[in-house]
């Protein structure tokens, strides 16, 4: 999932839009790393997995 693809995504819930852009920025800054290494702590890692498993996410 890259910035160009995420830029075309739009959710009804603005919180999901903000979270998507934050996730893309973080993943993009550490390309090739695992999700736990990108997000550095359990709370952020869990939040990323929760977002990605959400039925409303891309």
PDB file of C-alpha atoms in Angstrom:
ATOM      1  CA  UNK A   1       0.000   0.000   0.000  1.00  0.00           C
ATOM      2  CA  UNK A   2       1.699   3.193  -1.140  1.00  0.00           C
ATOM      3  CA  UNK A   3       0.926   6.870  -0.725  1.00  0.00           C
ATOM      4  CA  UNK A   4      -0.512   7.163  -4.222  1.00  0.00           C
ATOM      5  CA  UNK A   5      -2.951   4.359  -3.547  1.00  0.00           C
ATOM      6  CA  UNK A   6      -3.822   5.673  -0.083  1.00  0.00           C
ATOM      7  CA  UNK A   7      -4.378   9.165  -1.470  1.00  0.00           C
ATOM      8  CA  UNK A   8      -7.337   7.816  -3.442  1.00  0.00           C
ATOM      9  CA  UNK A   9      -8.882   6.190  -0.381  1.00  0.00           C
ATOM     10  CA  UNK A  10     -11.601   7.956   1.493  1.00  0.00           C
ATOM     11  CA  UNK A  11     -13.581   6.805   4.485  1.00  0.00           C
ATOM     12  CA  UNK A  12     -16.804   8.207   5.840  1.00  0.00           C
ATOM     13  CA  UNK A  13     -15.161   8.255   9.272  1.00  0.00           C
ATOM     14  CA  UNK A  14     -12.420  10.913   9.266  1.00  0.00           C
ATOM     15  CA  UNK A  15     -10.569   9.055  12.033  1.00  0.00           C
ATOM     16  CA  UNK A  16      -9.944   6.184   9.613  1.00  0.00           C
ATOM     17  CA  UNK A  17      -8.590   8.624   7.002  1.00  0.00           C
ATOM     18  CA  UNK A  18      -6.143  10.077   9.524  1.00  0.00           C
ATOM     19  CA  UNK A  19      -5.076   6.640  10.712  1.00  0.00           C
ATOM     20  CA  UNK A  20      -4.544   5.407   7.146  1.00  0.00           C
ATOM     21  CA  UNK A  21      -2.280   8.332   6.293  1.00  0.00           C
ATOM     22  CA  UNK A  22      -0.349   7.881   9.539  1.00  0.00           C
ATOM     23  CA  UNK A  23       0.121   4.157   8.827  1.00  0.00           C
ATOM     24  CA  UNK A  24       1.300   4.810   5.265  1.00  0.00           C
ATOM     25  CA  UNK A  25       3.803   7.414   6.465  1.00  0.00           C
ATOM     26  CA  UNK A  26       5.191   5.114   9.141  1.00  0.00           C
ATOM     27  CA  UNK A  27       5.411   2.070   6.883  1.00  0.00           C
ATOM     28  CA  UNK A  28       6.942   4.157   4.109  1.00  0.00           C
ATOM     29  CA  UNK A  29       9.638   5.481   6.421  1.00  0.00           C
ATOM     30  CA  UNK A  30      10.738   1.937   7.309  1.00  0.00           C
ATOM     31  CA  UNK A  31      10.138   0.103   4.041  1.00  0.00           C
ATOM     32  CA  UNK A  32      10.975  -3.588   4.227  1.00  0.00           C
ATOM     33  CA  UNK A  33      10.683  -3.834   8.015  1.00  0.00           C
ATOM     34  CA  UNK A  34       8.126  -5.953   9.828  1.00  0.00           C
ATOM     35  CA  UNK A  35       5.100  -4.248  11.345  1.00  0.00           C
ATOM     36  CA  UNK A  36       6.374  -4.667  14.940  1.00  0.00           C
ATOM     37  CA  UNK A  37       9.692  -3.027  13.987  1.00  0.00           C
ATOM     38  CA  UNK A  38       7.958  -0.175  12.168  1.00  0.00           C
ATOM     39  CA  UNK A  39       5.603   0.660  15.029  1.00  0.00           C
ATOM     40  CA  UNK A  40       8.142   0.022  17.813  1.00  0.00           C
ATOM     41  CA  UNK A  41       5.755  -0.694  20.673  1.00  0.00           C
ATOM     42  CA  UNK A  42       2.947  -3.111  21.333  1.00  0.00           C
ATOM     43  CA  UNK A  43       0.153  -0.518  21.446  1.00  0.00           C
ATOM     44  CA  UNK A  44       0.988   0.927  18.008  1.00  0.00           C
ATOM     45  CA  UNK A  45       1.643  -2.522  16.541  1.00  0.00           C
ATOM     46  CA  UNK A  46      -1.717  -3.771  17.797  1.00  0.00           C
ATOM     47  CA  UNK A  47      -3.446  -0.638  16.457  1.00  0.00           C
ATOM     48  CA  UNK A  48      -1.898  -1.224  13.013  1.00  0.00           C
ATOM     49  CA  UNK A  49      -3.024  -4.854  12.930  1.00  0.00           C
ATOM     50  CA  UNK A  50      -6.501  -3.819  14.116  1.00  0.00           C
ATOM     51  CA  UNK A  51      -6.749  -1.200  11.354  1.00  0.00           C
ATOM     52  CA  UNK A  52      -5.559  -3.607   8.663  1.00  0.00           C
ATOM     53  CA  UNK A  53      -8.007  -6.309   9.763  1.00  0.00           C
ATOM     54  CA  UNK A  54     -10.930  -3.837   9.886  1.00  0.00           C
ATOM     55  CA  UNK A  55     -13.581  -4.653   7.269  1.00  0.00           C
ATOM     56  CA  UNK A  56     -13.744  -0.949   6.365  1.00  0.00           C
ATOM     57  CA  UNK A  57     -10.004  -0.653   5.619  1.00  0.00           C
ATOM     58  CA  UNK A  58      -8.674  -0.918   2.042  1.00  0.00           C
TER      59      UNK A  58
END
